[in-house]
Coordinates of C-alpha atoms in Angstrom, one line a residue:
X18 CA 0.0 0.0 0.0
X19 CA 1.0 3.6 -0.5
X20 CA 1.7 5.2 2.5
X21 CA 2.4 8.5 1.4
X22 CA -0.6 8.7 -0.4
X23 CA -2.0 12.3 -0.6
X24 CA -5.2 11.0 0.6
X25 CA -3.2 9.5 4.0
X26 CA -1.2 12.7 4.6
X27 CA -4.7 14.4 4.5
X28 CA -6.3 12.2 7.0
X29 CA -3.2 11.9 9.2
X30 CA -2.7 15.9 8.8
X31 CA -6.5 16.0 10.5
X32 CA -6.0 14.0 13.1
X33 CA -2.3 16.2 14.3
X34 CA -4.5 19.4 13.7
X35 CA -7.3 17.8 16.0
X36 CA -5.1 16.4 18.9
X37 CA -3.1 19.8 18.9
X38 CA -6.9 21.6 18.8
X39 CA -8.0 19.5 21.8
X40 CA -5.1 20.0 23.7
X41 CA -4.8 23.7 23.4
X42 CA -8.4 23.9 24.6
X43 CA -7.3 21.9 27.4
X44 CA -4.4 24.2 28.2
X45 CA -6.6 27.2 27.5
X46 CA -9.3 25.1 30.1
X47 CA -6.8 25.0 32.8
X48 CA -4.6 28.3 32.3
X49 CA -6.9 31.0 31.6
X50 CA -9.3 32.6 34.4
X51 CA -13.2 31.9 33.9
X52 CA -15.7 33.7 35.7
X53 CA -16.3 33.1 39.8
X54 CA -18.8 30.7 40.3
X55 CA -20.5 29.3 43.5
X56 CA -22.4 26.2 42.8
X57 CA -25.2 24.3 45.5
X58 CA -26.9 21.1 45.2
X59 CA -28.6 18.9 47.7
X60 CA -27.2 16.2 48.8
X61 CA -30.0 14.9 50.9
X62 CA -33.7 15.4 51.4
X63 CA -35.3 13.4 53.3
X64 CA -38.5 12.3 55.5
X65 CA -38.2 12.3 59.5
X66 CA -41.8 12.1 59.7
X67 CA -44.5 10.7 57.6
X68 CA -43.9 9.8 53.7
X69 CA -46.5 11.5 52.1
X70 CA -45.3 10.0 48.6
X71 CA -45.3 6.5 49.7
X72 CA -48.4 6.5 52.0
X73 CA -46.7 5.1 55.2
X74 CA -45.2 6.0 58.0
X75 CA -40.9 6.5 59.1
X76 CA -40.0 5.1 62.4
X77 CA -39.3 8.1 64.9
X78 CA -38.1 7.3 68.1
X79 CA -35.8 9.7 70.6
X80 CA -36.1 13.8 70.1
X81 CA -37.5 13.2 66.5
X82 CA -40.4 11.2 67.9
X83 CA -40.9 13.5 71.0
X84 CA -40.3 16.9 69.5
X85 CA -43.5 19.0 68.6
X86 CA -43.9 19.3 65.0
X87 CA -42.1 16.5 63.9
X88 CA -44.9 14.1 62.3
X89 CA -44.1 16.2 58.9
X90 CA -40.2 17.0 59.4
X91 CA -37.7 17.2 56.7
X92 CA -34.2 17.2 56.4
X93 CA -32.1 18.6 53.5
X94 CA -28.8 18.8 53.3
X95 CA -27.3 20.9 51.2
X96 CA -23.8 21.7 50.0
X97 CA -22.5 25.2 48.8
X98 CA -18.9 24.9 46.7
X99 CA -16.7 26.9 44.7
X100 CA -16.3 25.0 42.0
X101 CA -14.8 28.0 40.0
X102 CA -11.6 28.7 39.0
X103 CA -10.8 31.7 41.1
X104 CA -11.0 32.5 45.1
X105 CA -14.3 34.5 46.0
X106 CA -13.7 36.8 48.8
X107 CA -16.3 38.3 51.6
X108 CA -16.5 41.7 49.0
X109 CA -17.7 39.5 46.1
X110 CA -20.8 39.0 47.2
X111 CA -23.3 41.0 45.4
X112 CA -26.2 41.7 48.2
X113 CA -26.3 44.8 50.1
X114 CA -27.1 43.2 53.2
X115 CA -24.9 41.7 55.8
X116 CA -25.3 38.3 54.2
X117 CA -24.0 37.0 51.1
X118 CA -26.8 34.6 49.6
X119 CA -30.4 33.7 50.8
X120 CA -31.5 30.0 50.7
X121 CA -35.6 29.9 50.2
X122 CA -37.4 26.2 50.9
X123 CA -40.5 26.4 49.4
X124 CA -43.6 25.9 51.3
X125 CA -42.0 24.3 54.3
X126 CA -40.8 26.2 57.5
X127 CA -37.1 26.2 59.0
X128 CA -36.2 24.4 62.4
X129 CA -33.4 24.4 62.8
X130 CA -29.9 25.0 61.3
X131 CA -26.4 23.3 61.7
X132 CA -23.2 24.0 59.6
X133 CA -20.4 21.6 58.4
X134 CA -16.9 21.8 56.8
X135 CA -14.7 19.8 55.6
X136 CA -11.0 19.4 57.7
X137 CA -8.9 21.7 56.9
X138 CA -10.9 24.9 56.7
X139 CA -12.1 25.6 60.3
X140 CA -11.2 29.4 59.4
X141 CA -14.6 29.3 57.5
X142 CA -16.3 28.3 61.4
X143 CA -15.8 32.1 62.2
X144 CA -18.2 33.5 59.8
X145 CA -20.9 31.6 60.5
X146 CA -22.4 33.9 63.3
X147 CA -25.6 36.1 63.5
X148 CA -23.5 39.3 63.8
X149 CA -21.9 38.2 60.4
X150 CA -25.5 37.5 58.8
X151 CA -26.5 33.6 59.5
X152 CA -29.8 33.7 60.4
X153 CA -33.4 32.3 59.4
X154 CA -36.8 32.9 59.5
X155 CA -40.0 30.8 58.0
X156 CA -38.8 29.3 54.9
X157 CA -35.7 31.4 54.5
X158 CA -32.2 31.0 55.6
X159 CA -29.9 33.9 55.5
X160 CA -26.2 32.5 54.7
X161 CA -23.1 34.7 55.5
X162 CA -20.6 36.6 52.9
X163 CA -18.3 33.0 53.3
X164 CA -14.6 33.6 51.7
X165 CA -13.9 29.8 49.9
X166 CA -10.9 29.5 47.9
X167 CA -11.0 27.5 44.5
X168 CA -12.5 24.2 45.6
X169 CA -13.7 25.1 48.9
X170 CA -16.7 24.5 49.8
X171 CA -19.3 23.9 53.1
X172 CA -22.6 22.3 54.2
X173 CA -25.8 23.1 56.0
X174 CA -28.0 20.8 57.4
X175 CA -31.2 22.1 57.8
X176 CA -34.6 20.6 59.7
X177 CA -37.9 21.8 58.4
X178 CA -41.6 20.9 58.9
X179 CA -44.5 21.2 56.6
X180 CA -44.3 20.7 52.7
X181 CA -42.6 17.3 51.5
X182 CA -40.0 16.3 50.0
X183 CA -38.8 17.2 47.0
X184 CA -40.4 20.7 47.5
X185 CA -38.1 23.0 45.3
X186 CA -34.9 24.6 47.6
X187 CA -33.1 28.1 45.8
X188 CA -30.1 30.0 46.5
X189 CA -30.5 33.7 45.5
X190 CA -27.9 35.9 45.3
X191 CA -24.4 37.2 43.1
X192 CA -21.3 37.1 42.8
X193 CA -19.0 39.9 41.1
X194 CA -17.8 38.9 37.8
X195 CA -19.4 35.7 38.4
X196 CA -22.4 33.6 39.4
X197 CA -24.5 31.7 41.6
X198 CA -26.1 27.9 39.9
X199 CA -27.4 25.0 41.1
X200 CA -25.1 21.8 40.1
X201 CA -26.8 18.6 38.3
X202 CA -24.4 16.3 40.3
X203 CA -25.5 15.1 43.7
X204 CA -23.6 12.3 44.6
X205 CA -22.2 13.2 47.8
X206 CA -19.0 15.2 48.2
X207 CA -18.2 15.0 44.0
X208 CA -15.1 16.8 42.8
X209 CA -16.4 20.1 40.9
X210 CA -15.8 19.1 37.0
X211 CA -12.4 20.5 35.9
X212 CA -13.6 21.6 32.5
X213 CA -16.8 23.1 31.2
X214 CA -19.1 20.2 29.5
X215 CA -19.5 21.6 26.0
X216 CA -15.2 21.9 26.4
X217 CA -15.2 18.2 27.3
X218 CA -17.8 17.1 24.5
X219 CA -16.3 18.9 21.8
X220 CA -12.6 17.6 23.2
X221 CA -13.8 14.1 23.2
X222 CA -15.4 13.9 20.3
X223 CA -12.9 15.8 17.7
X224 CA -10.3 13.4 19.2
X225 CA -12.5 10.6 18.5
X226 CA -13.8 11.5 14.9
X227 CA -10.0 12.8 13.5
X228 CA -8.4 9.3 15.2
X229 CA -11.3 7.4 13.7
X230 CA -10.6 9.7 10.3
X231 CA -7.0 8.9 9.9
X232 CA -7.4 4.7 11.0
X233 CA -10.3 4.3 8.5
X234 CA -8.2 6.2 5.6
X235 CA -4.8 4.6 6.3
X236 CA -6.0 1.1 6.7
X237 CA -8.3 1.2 3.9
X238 CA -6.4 -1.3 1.6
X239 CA -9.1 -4.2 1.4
X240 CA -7.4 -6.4 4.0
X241 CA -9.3 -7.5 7.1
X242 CA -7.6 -6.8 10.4
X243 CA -5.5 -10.1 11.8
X244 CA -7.6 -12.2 13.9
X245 CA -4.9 -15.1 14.1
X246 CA -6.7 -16.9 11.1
X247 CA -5.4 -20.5 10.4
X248 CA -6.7 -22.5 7.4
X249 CA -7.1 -26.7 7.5
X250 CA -10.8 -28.5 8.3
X251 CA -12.1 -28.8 11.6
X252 CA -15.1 -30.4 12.7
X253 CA -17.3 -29.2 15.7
X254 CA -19.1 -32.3 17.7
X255 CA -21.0 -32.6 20.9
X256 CA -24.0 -30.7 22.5
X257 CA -26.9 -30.4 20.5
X258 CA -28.0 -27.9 22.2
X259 CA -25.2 -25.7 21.5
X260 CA -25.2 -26.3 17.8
X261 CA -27.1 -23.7 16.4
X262 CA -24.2 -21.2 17.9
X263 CA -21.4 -23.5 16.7
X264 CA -23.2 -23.2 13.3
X265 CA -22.9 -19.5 13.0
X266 CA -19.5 -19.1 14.6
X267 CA -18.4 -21.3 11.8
X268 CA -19.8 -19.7 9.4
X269 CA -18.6 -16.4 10.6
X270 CA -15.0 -17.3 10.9
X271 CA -15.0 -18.9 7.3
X272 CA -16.1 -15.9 6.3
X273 CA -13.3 -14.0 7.6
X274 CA -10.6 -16.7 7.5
X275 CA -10.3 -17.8 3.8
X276 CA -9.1 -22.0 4.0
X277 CA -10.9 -22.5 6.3
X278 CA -13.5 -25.7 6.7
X279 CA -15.2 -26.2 9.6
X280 CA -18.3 -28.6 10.1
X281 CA -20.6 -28.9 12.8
X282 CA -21.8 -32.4 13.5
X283 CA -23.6 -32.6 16.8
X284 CA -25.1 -36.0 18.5
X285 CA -25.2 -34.9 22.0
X286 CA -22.3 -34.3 24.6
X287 CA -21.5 -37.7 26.3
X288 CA -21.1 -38.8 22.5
X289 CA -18.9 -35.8 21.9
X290 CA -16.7 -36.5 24.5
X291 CA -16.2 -40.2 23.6
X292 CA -15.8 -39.1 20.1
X293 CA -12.9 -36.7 21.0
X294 CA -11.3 -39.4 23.3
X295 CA -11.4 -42.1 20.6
X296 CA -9.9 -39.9 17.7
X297 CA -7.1 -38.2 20.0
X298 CA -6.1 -42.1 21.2
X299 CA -5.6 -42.9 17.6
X300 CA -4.2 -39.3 16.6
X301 CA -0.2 -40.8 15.8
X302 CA 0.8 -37.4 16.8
X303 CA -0.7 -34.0 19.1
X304 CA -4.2 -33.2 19.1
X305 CA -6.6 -34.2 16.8
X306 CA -8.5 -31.6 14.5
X307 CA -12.1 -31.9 16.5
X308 CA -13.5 -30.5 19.3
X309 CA -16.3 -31.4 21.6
X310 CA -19.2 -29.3 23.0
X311 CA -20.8 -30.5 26.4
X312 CA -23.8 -29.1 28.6
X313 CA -21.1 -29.5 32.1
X314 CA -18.1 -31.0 32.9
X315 CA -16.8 -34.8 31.5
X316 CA -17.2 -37.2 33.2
X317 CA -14.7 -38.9 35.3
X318 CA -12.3 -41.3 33.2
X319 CA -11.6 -38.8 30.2
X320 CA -8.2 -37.1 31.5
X321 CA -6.9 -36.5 28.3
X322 CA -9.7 -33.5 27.7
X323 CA -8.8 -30.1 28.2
X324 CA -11.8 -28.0 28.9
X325 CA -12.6 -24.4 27.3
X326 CA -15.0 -22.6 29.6
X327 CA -17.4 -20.9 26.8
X328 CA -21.1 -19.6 28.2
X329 CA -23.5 -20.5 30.5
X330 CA -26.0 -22.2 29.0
X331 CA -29.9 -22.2 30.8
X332 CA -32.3 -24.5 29.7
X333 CA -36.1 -25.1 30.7
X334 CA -38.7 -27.1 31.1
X335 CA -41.9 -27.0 28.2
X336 CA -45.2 -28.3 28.3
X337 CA -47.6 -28.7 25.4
X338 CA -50.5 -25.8 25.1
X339 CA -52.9 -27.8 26.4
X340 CA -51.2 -27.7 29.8
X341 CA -52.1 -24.3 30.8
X342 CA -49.5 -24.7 34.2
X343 CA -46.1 -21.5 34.0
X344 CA -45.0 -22.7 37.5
X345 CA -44.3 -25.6 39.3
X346 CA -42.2 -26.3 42.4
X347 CA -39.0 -28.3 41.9
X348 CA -40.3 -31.1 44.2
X349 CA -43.8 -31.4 41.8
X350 CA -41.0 -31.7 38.6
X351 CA -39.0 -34.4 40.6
X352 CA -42.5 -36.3 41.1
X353 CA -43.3 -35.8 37.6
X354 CA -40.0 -37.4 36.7
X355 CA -40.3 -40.5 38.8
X356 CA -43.8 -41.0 37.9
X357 CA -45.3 -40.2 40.8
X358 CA -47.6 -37.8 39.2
X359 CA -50.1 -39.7 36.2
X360 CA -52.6 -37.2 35.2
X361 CA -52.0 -33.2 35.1
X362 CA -55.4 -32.9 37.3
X363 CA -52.8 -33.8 40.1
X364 CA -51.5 -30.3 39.4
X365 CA -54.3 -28.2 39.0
X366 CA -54.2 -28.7 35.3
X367 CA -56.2 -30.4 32.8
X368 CA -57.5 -34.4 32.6
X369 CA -54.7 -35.5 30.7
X370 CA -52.0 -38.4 31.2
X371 CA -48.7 -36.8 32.3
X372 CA -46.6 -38.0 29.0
X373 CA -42.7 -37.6 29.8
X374 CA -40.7 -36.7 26.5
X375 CA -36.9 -36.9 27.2
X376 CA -33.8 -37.0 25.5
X377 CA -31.1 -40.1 25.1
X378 CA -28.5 -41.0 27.7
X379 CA -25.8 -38.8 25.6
X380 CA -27.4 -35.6 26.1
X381 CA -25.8 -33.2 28.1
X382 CA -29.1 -31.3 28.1
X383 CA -30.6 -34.6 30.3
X384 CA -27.3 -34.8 32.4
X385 CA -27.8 -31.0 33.6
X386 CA -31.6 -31.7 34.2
X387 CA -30.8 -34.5 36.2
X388 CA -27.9 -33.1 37.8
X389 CA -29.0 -29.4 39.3
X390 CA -33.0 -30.1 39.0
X391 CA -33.7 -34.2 39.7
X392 CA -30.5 -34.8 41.3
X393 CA -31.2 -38.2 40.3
X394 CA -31.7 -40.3 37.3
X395 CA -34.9 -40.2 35.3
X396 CA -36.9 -43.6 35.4
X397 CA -36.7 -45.8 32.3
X398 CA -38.0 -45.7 29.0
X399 CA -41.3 -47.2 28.9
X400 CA -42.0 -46.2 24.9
X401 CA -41.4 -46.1 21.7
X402 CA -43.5 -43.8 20.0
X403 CA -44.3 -41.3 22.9
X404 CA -47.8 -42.4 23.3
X405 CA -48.4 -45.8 23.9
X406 CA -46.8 -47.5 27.0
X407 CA -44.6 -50.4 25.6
X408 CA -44.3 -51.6 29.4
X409 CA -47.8 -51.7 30.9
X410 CA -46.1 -51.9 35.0
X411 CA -44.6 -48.3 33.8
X412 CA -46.5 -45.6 36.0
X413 CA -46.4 -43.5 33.1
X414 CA -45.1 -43.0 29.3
X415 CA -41.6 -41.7 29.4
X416 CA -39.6 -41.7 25.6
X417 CA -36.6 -40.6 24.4
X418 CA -35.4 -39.1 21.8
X419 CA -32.0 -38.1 20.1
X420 CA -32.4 -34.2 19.8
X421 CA -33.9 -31.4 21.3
X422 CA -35.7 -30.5 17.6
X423 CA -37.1 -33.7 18.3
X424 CA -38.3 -32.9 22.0
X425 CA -39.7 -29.7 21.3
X426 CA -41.8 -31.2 17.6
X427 CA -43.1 -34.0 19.8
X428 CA -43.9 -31.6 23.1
X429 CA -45.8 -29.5 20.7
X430 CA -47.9 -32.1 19.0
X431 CA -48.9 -34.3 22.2
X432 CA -51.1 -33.0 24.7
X433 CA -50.3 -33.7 28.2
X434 CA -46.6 -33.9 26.9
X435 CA -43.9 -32.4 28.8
X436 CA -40.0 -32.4 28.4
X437 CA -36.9 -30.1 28.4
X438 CA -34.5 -28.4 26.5
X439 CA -32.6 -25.1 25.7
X440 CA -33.7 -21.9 26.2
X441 CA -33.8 -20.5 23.1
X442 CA -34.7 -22.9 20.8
X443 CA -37.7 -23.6 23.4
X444 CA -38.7 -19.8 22.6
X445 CA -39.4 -20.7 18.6
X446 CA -42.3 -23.1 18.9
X447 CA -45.8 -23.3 18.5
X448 CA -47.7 -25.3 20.5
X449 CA -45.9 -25.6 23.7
X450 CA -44.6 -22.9 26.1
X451 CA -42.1 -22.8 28.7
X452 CA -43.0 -23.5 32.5
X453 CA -40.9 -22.3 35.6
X454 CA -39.5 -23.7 38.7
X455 CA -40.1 -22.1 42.4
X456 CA -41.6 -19.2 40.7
X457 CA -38.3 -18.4 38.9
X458 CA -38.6 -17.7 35.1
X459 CA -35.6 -19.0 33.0
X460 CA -34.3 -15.6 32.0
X461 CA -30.6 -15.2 31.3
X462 CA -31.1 -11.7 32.3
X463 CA -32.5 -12.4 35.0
X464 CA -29.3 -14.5 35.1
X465 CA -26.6 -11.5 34.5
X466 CA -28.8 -9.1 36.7
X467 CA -28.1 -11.4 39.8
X468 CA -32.2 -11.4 40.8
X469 CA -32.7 -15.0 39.6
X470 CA -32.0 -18.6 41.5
X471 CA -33.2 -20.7 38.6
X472 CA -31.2 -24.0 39.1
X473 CA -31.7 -25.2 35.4
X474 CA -28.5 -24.1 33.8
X475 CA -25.3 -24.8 33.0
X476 CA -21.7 -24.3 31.7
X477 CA -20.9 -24.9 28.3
X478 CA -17.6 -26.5 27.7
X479 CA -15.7 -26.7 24.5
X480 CA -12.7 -29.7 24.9
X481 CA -10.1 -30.7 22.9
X482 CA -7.5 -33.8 23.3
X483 CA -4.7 -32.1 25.2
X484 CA -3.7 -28.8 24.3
X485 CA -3.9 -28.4 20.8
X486 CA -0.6 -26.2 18.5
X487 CA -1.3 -22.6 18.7
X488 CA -1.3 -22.4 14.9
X489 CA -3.9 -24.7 14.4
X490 CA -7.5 -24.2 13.3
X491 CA -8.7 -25.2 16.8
X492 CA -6.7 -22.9 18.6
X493 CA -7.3 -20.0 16.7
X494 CA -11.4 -21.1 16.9
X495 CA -11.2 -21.4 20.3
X496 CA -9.7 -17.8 20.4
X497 CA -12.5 -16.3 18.4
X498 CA -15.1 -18.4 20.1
X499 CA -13.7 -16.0 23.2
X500 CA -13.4 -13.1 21.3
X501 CA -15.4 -12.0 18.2
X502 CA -17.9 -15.0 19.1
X503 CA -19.3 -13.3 22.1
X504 CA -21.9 -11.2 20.9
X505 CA -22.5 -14.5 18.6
X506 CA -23.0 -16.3 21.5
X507 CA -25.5 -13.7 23.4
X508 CA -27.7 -13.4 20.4
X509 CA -28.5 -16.9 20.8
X510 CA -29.4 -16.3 24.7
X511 CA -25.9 -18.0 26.5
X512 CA -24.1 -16.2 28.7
X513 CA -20.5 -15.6 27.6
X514 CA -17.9 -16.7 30.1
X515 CA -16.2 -13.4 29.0
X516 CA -18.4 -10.9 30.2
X517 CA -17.8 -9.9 34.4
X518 CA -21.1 -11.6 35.8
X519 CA -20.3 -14.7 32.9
X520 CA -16.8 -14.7 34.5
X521 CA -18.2 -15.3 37.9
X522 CA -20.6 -17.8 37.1
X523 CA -18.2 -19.7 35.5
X524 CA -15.9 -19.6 37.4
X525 CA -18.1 -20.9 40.1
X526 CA -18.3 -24.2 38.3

């Protein structure tokens, strides 16, 4: 490429002329004198006696409880700064009274007053008296002519009755060469900003624009940023489940890594895992070119495996339409699955036989279900065709099949059916709808947000056969499965193990 193209000395050009521009308004920000400014917010307002807003009563006890007047008591506290760039002195102050600003609480009525300052400025104590202007009366507070150098500042806690909370509170008054504003911040004891906002909006966003200017332009040559890509086949086995994100992950990173081949062939975890074992035994040399999907952890006996922590998966119970039930306990879903429960009447639901539609032994989406929901074994099969029982001692028909497309199709055609599988692909079918357990919803927001114990979900692991060459196709999938595949991943409603909550969770096991 041609480097010293004219149309890359122009976009490099902008983006000197636009980090110079930013930091001379900086400089000019920090250097050159603005106008005095006093600044008050309140930092608290708040209810000592009733809550008029929420209907109910505060607890009072001691003086507050005892004290006349108290049943509609406020207190505000509220914080007068400096947050200019020059001192303000007693003589700045505009007023021609003995006081410097007035503070007016609308329709409520002053109690009582009590000033604060930070350490360090006890000077300021001495003009906080009534011969230097402090004073109050009805819903106004007279403040003094307080000197507060740059960043100064002090804070008056005030009691009030009558009005409510929220009731507007103004300072009034001016400053020479300055002026007196309320400030949108109130978290408590916030750092004045050091530059205007429009100064730090247009700062940010010429730096932004020129940078993005000058990249765009100079790395405009047709060639896709390096992502590590390695060319070779690969082939994807394992959780069914996780399959339809595999899919488009591999499609995606053929798309971007030209030589590439990469086929998805799910049958379920357990046979994932035994598949992976099998070919790395008979690899002659490293790790074989596969890896495995599984809903949890392998099981004991498969040492070789090294496991790739990729999302948390959840997964949830369905029930065909004629089952109008969206809750039911854990302990009524273990019943269900030892066939202790025969007809959905048991339930509160419909007069129809409880038909249990499950998947094979090698699902990892049964071996989660059993695991964190059962934590047992479901009872055997007892039929073929999901209807008839093939085993008339069975308590009820329980079949199983070798997918979860399978589950859901046969869930939705059967009334009285019931059975399990992953979230999302539980969302995209007619005739059956998802059901939760102890009143928790399978949300994987409610998930991320922390506000959800639902015990159906899982890890989802990608292994390989030891640890395979970091230039082959499987590392480098692996690395995009962490990295570009993420939002690939959310948009098929996992978790990624990459995010901060997804990094907790996981690493929880």
């Amino acid at each position: 490429m041609e480097w010293l193209s004219a149309e890359n000395v122009v976009a490099v050009g902008t983006a000197v002329i636009g980090v110079v521009a930013s930091a001379v308004m900086v400089w000019y920000e920090r250097r050159v004198p603005r106008r005095k400014r006093i600044g008050y917010r309140v930092q608290m307002d708040n209810p000592i006696g009733d809550d008029v807003r929420s209907g109910r009563a505060n607890v009072r006890q001691g003086l507050f409880d005892e004290a006349p007047g108290m049943s509609d008591a406020t207190l505000v506290l509220l914080r007068i700064e400096n947050d200019g760039s020059q001192s303000i002195a007693g003589d700045d102050y505009t007023s021609r009274e003995r006081h410097g600003l007035t503070a007016v609480f609308t329709d409520r009525t002053i109690r009582g007053v009590s000033v604060t300052q930070p350490p360090g400025i006890d000077h300021l104590m001495d003009h906080f008296t009534r011969a230097a202007g402090l004073s109050y009366e009805g819903n106004t507070l007279l403040i003094p002519r307080v000197p507060l150098n740059r960043g100064e500042h002090f804070k008056l806690l005030v009691l009030l009755s009558g009005g409510d909370v929220g009731d507007p509170i103004r300072i009034i008054g001016g400053i020479r060469d300055g002026e007196v504003r309320p400030n949108r911040s109130t978290t408590p004891d916030d750092q004045p900003p050091l530059f205007s906002r429009a100064a730090r909006l247009i700062t940010v966003l010429l730096t932004v624009c020129v940078v993005t200017l000058a990249l765009i332009v100079v790395l405009r040559d047709g060639t896709r940023p390096p992502i590590g890509c390695e060319t070779g086949s690969l082939t994807v086995t394992g959780s069914t489940a996780f399959a339809p994100v595999m899919r488009e992950l591999a499609e995606k990173y053929e798309a971007d890594c030209e030589g590439s081949v990469i086929t998805v062939d799910a049958h379920g975890s357990q046979t994932g895992l035994r598949d992976l074992d099998t070919a790395g035994l008979q690899a002659k040399k490293g790790s074989p070119p596969l890896i495995a999907l599984s809903d949890g952890p392998k099981p004991d006996g498969l040492d070789k495996l090294r496991e790739n922590r990729v999302a948390v998966s959840v997964f949830a119970l369905v029930v065909n339409n004629r089952v109008p039930l969206v809750n039911i306990s854990i302990e009524d879903a273990r019943r269900l699955y030892r066939g202790e429960i025969r007809n959905w009447r048991e339930l509160d639901g419909p007069d129809l036989p409880v038909l249990l539609v499950s998947r094979d032994a090698n699902s990892g989406t049964r071996q989660v279900f059993q695991r964190r929901v059962l934590e047992r074994g479901e009872i055997a099969n007892s039929s073929l065709d999901c209807v008839h029982k093939d085993d008339p001692t069975a308590p009820v028909v329980r079949c199983e099949l070798d997918s979860t497309d399978q589950v859901l199709s046969t869930v939705a055609r059967l009334p009285g059916a019931i059975g399990y599988s992953e979230l999302n692909s539980a969302d995209n079918v007619d005739g059956l709808h998802r059901i939760g357990l102890d009143s928790h919803d399978a949300s994987v927001e409610d998930l991320e947000h922390g506000t959800s114990d639902y015990p159906y979900r899982e890890i989802e692991y990608a292994y390989t056969y030891g640890a395979p060459p970091a230039d082959s196709l499987a590392s480098s999938f692996l690395t995009y499965m962490r990295g570009t595949g993420q939002d690939v991943i959310r948009t098929h409603g996992h978790l990624p193990c990459g995010t901060p909550v997804g990094l907790r969770i996981c690493g929880e096991g």
